[in-house]
mmCIF file of C-alpha atoms and ligand atoms in Angstrom:
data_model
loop_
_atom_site.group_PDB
_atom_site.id
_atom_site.type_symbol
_atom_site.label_atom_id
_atom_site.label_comp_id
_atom_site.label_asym_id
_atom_site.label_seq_id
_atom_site.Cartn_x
_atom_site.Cartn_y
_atom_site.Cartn_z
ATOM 1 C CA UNK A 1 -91.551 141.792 91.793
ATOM 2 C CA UNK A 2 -93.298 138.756 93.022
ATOM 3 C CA UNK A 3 -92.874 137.738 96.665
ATOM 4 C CA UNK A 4 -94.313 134.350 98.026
ATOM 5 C CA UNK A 5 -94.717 133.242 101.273
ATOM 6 C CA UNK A 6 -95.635 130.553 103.274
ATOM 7 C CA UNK A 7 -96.979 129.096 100.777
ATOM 8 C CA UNK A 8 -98.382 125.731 101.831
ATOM 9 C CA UNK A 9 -101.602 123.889 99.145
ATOM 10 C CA UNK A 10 -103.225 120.449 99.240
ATOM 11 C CA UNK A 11 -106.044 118.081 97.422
ATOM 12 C CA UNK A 12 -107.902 116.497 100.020
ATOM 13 C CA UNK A 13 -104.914 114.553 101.039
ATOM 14 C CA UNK A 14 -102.597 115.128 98.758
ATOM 15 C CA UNK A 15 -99.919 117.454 99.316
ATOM 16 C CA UNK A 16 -98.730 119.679 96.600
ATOM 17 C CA UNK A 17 -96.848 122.330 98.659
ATOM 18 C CA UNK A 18 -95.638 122.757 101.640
ATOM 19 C CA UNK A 19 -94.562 126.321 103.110
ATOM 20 C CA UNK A 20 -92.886 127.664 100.029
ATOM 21 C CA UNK A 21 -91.035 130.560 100.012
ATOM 22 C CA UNK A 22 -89.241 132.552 96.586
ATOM 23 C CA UNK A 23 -89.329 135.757 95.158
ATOM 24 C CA UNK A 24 -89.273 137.253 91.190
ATOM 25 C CA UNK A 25 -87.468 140.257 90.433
ATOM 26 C CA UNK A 26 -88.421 142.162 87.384
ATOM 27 C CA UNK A 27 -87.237 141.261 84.370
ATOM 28 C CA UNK A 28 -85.981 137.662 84.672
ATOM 29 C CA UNK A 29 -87.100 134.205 83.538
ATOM 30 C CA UNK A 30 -87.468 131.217 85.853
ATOM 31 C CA UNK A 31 -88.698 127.705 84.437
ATOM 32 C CA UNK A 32 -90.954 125.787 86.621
ATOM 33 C CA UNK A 33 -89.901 121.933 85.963
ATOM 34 C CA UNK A 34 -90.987 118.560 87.316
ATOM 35 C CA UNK A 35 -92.591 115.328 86.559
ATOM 36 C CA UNK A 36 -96.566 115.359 85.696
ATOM 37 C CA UNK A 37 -98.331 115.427 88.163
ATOM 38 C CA UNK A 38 -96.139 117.173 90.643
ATOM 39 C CA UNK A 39 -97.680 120.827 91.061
ATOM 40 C CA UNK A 40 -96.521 122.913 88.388
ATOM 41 C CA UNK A 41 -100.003 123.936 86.812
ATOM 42 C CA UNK A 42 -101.051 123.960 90.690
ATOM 43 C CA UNK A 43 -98.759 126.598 91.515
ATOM 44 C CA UNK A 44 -99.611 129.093 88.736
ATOM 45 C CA UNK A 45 -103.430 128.944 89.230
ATOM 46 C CA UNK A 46 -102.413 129.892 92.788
ATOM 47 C CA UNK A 47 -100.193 133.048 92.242
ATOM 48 C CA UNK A 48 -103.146 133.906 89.627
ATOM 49 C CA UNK A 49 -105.627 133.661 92.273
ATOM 50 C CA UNK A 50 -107.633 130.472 90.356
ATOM 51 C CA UNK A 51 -107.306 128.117 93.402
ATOM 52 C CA UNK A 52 -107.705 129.459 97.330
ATOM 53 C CA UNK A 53 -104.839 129.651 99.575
ATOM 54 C CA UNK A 54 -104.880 129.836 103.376
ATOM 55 C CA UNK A 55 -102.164 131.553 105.459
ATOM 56 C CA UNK A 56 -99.893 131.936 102.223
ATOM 57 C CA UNK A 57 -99.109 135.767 101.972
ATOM 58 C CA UNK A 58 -98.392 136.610 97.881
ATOM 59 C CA UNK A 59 -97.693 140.723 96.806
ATOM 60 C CA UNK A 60 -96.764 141.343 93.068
ATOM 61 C CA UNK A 61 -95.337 144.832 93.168
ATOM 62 C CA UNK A 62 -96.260 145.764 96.201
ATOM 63 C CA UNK A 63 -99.947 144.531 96.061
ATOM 64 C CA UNK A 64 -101.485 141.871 98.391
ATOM 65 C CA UNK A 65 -103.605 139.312 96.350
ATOM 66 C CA UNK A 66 -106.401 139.431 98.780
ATOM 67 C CA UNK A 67 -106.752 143.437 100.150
ATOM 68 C CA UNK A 68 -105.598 144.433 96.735
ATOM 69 C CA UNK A 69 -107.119 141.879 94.640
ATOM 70 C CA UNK A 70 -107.811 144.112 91.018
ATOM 71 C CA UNK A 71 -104.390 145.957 91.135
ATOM 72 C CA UNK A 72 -102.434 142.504 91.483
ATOM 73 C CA UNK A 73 -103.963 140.514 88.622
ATOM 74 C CA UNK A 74 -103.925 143.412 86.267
ATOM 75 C CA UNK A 75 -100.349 143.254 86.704
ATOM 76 C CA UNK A 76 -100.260 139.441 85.696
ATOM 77 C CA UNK A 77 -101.255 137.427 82.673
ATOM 78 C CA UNK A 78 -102.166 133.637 83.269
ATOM 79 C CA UNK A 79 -104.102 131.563 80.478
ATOM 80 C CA UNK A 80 -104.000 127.837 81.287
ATOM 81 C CA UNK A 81 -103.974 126.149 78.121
ATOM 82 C CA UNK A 82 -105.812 126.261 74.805
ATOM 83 C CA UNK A 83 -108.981 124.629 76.701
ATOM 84 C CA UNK A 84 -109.593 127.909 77.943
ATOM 85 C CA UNK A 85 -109.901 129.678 74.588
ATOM 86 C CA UNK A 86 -113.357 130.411 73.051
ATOM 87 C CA UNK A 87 -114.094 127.798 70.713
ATOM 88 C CA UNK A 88 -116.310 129.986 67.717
ATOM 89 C CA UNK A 89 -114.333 133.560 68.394
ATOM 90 C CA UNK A 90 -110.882 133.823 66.026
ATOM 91 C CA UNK A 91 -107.397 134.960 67.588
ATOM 92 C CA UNK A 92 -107.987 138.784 66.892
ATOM 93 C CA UNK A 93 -111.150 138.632 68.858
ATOM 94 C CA UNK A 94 -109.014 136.885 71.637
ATOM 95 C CA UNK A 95 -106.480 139.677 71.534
ATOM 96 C CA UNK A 96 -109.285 142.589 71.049
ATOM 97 C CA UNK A 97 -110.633 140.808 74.294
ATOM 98 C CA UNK A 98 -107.608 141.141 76.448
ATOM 99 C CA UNK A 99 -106.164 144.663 75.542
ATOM 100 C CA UNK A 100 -109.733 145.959 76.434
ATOM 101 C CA UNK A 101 -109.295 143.505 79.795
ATOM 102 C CA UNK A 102 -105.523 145.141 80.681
ATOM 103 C CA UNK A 103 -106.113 149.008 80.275
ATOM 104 C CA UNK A 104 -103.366 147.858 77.390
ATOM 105 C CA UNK A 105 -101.691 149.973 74.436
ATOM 106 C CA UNK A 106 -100.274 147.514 72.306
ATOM 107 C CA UNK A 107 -100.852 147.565 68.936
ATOM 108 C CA UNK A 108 -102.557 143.758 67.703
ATOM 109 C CA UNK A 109 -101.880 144.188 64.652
ATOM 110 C CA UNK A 110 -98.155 144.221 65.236
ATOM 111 C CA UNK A 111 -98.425 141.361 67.510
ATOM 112 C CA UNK A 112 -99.824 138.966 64.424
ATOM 113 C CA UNK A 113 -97.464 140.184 62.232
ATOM 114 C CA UNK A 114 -94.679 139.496 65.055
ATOM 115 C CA UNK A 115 -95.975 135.922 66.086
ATOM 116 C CA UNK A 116 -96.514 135.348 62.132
ATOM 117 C CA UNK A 117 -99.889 134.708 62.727
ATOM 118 C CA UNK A 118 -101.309 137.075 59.453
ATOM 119 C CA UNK A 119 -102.547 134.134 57.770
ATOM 120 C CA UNK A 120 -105.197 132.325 60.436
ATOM 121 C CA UNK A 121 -106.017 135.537 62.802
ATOM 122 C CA UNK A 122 -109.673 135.639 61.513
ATOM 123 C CA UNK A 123 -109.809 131.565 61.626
ATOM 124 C CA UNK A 124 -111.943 130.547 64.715
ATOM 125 C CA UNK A 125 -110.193 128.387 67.344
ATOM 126 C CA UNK A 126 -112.097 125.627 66.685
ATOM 127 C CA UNK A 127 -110.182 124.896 63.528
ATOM 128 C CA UNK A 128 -107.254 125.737 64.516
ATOM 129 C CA UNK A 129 -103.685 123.084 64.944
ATOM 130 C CA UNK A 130 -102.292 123.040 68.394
ATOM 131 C CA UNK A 131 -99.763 125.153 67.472
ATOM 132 C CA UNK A 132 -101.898 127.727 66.225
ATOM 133 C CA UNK A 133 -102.984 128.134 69.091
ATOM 134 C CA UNK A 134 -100.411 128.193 71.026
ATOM 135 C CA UNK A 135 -99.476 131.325 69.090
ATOM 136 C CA UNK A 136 -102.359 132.976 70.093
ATOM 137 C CA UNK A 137 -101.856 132.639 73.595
ATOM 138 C CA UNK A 138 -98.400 133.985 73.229
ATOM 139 C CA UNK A 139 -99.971 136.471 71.370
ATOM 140 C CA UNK A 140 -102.363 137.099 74.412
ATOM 141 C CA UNK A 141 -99.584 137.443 76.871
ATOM 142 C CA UNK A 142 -97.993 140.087 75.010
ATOM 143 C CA UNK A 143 -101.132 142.104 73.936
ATOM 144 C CA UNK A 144 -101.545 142.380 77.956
ATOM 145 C CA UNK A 145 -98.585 143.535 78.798
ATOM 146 C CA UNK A 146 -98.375 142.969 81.872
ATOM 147 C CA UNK A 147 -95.668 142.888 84.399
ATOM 148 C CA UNK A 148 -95.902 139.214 85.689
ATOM 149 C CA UNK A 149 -96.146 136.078 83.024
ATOM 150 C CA UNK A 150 -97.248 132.929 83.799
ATOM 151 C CA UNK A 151 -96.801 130.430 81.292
ATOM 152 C CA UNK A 152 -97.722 126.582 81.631
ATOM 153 C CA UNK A 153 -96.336 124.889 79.076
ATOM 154 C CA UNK A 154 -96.064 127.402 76.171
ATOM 155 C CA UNK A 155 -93.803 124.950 73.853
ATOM 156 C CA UNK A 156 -95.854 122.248 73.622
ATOM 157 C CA UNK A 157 -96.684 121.151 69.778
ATOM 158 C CA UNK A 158 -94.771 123.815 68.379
ATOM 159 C CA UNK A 159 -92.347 122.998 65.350
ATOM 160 C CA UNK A 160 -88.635 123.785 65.809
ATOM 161 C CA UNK A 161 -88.907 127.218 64.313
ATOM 162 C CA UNK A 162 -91.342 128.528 66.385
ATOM 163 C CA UNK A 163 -89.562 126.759 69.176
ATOM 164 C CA UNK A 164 -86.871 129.462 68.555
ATOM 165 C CA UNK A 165 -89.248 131.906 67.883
ATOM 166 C CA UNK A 166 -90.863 131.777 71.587
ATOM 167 C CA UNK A 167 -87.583 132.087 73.052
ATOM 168 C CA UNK A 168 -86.489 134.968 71.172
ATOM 169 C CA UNK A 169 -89.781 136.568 72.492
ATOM 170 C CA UNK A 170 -89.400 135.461 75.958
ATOM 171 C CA UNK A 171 -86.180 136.825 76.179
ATOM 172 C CA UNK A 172 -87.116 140.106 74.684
ATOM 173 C CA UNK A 173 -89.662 140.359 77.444
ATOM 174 C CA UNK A 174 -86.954 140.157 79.591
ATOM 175 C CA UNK A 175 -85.455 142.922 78.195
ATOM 176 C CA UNK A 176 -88.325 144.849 78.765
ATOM 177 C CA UNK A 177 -88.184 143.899 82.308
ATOM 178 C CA UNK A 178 -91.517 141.404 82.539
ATOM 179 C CA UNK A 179 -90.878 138.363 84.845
ATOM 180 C CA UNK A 180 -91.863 134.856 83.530
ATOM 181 C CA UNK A 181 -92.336 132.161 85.130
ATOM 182 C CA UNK A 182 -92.352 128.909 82.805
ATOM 183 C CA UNK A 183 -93.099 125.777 83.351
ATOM 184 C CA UNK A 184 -91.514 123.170 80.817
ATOM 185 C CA UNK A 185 -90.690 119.740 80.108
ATOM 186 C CA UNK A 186 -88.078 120.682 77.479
ATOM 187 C CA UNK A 187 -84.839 120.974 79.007
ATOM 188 C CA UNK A 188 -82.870 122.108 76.616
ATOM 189 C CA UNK A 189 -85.430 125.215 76.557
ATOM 190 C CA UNK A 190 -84.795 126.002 79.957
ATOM 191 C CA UNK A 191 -81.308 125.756 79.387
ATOM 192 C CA UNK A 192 -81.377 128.199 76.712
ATOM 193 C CA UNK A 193 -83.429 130.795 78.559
ATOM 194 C CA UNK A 194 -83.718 130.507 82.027
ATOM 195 C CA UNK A 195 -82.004 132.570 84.237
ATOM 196 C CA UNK A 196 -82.948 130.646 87.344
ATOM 197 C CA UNK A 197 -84.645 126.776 87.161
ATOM 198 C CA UNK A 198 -87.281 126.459 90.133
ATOM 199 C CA UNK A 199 -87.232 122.467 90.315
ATOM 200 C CA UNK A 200 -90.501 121.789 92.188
ATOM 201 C CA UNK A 201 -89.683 118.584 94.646
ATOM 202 C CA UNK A 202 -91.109 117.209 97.678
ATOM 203 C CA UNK A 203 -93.672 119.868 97.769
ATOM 204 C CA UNK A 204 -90.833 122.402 97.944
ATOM 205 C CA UNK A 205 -89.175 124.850 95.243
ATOM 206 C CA UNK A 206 -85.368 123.826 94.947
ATOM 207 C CA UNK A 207 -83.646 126.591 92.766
ATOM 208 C CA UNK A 208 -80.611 126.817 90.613
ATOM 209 C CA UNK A 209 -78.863 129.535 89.145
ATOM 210 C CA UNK A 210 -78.680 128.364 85.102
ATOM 211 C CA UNK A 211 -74.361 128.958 84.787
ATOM 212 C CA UNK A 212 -74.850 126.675 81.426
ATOM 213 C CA UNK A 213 -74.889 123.423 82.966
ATOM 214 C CA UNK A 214 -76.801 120.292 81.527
ATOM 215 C CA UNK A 215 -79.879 121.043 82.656
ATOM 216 C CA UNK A 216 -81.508 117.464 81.676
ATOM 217 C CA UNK A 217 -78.453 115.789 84.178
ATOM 218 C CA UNK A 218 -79.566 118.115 86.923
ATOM 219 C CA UNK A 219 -83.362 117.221 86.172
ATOM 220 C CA UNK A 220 -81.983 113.702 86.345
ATOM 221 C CA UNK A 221 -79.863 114.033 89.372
ATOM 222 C CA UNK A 222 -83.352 115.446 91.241
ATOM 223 C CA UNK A 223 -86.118 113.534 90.235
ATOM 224 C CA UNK A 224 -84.846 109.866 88.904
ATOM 225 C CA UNK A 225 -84.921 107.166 91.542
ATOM 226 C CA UNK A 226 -81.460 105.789 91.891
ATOM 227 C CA UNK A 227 -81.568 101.965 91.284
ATOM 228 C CA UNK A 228 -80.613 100.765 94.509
ATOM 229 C CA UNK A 229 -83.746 102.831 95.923
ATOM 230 C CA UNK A 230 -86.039 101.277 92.743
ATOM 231 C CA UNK A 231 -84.887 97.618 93.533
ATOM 232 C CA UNK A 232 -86.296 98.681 96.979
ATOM 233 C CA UNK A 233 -89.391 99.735 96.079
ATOM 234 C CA UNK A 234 -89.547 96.782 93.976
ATOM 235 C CA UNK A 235 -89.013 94.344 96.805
ATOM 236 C CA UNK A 236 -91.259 96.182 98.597
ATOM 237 C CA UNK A 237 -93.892 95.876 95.702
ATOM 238 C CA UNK A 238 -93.546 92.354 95.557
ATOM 239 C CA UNK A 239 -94.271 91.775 99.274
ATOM 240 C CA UNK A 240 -97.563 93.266 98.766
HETATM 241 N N1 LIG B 301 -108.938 119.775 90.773
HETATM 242 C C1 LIG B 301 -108.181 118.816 91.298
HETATM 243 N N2 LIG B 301 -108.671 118.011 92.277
HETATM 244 C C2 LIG B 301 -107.901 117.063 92.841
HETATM 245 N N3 LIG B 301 -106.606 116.832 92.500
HETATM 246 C C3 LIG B 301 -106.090 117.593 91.527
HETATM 247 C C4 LIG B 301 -106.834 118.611 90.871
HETATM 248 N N4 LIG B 301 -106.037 119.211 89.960
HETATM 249 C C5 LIG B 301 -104.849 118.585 90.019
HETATM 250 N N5 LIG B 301 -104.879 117.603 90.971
HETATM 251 C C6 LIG B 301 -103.754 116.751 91.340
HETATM 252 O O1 LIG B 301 -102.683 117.569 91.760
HETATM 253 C C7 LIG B 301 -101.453 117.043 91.310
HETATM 254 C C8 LIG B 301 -100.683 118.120 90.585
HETATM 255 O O2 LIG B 301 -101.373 118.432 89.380
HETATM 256 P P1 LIG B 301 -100.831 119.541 88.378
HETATM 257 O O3 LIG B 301 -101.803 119.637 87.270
HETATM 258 O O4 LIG B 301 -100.523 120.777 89.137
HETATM 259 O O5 LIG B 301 -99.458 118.880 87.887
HETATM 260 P P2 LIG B 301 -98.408 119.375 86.808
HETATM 261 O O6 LIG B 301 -97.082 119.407 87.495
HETATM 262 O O7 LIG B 301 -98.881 120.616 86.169
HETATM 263 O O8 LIG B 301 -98.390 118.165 85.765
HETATM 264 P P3 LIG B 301 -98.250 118.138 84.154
HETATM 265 O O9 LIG B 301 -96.763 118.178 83.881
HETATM 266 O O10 LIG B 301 -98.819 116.815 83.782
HETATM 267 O O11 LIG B 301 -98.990 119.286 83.592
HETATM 268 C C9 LIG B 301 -101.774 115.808 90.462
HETATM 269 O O12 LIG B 301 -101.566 114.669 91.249
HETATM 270 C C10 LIG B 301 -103.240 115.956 90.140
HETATM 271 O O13 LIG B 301 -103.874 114.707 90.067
HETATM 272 MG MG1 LIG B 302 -99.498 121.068 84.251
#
């Protein structure tokens, strides 16, 4: 379980959060959804330590991320994007890599052949496709095996197939009572897996319980100026 609070971050100027407050039970998946640029990517280098937090107080199964530092991000799993993979090593040596990191007894092999990945794991990731690699990050997540999964944007580039493939994965990781946290443009995604959508808005977290509603209306209903408030704006604009 992942409990947040008082959560508050900012660039310079820029507010990204402001006092947020939520917590993650085991074995759930929550999507993380809002425009670019809002905070989402923000947020998970925060609860994985990556950016510095003041007054915030964040324990992930009972373990503060400052006293406790080692014991709380061995129970978590966060790898940015595919910019953060090493360019001349192949996906087996990624996966090698991070069982040896996380103490962890998962068997590679089986994770290739689960992620179809049997013909490119000795290919280097500099000549790999986008979605390539985005298998082998999946494939990272679940060689770890850790408790908490962060996971920015993990269906980006993929073809339709593996599109279905992810989710059946993420929701088998469920099962097994990880907690994910996924940030995602893709509504229809997060409509099909999400047990609870965190919409990230005015620097806060507004949640809703997925009960099978349109998720793309509700994304709509949050974030898309209404036009009376963008004829505003425009007026205002013209002023200038
Ligand atoms: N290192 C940084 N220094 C200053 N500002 C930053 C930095 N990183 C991000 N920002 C700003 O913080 C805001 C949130 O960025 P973030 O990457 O968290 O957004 P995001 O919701 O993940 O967007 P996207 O959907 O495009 O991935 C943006 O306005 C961005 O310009
Ligand atoms: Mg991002």
């Amino acid at each position: 379980m992942l409990k947040v609070e008082n959560l508050s971050f900012a660039f310079k100027n820029k507010p990204i959060l402001s006092d947020v407050n939520f917590t993650i039970n085991n074995g759930v998946i929550i999507g993380l959804v809002a425009p670019n640029g809002t905070g989402k990517t923000t947020l998970l280098r925060l609860l994985s330590g990556l950016l510095p937090h003041g007054a915030a107080r964040l324990t992930l199964n009972t373990y503060d991320q400052q006293k406790q530092r080692t014991k709380y991000l061995n129970q978590m799993f966060f790898i940015e994007s595919s910019n953060h993979l090493y360019q001349d090593l192949t996906a087996k040596d990624h996966l090698l890599y991070v069982k040896a990191m996380w103490h962890s007894s998962i068997d590679v092999q089986q994770v290739i052949n689960e992620l179809g990945m049997t013909s490119y794991y000795k290919v280097k990731i500099k000549n790999m496709s986008l979605g390539m690699k985005q298998h082998v990050i999946l494939a990272m997540y679940l060689v770890s095996n850790a408790q908490m999964l962060l996971i920015d944007e993990p269906l980006n580039g993929l073809d339709p197939t593996s599109i279905q493939l992810f989710e059946q994965i993420f929701k088998e990781l469920r099962q097994q009572g990880k907690s994910l946290l996924v940030s995602s443009h893709q509504m229809d995604s997060v409509g099909r897996i999400c047990d609870v959508v965190y919409f990230l808005h005015d620097q806060k977290i507004q949640p809703l319980v997925n009960t099978g509603q349109d998720m793309m209306a509700e994304y709509m209903s949050i974030f898309l100026q209404r036009p009376q408030e963008q004829e505003a704006g425009d007026e205002r604009a013209n002023q200038v």
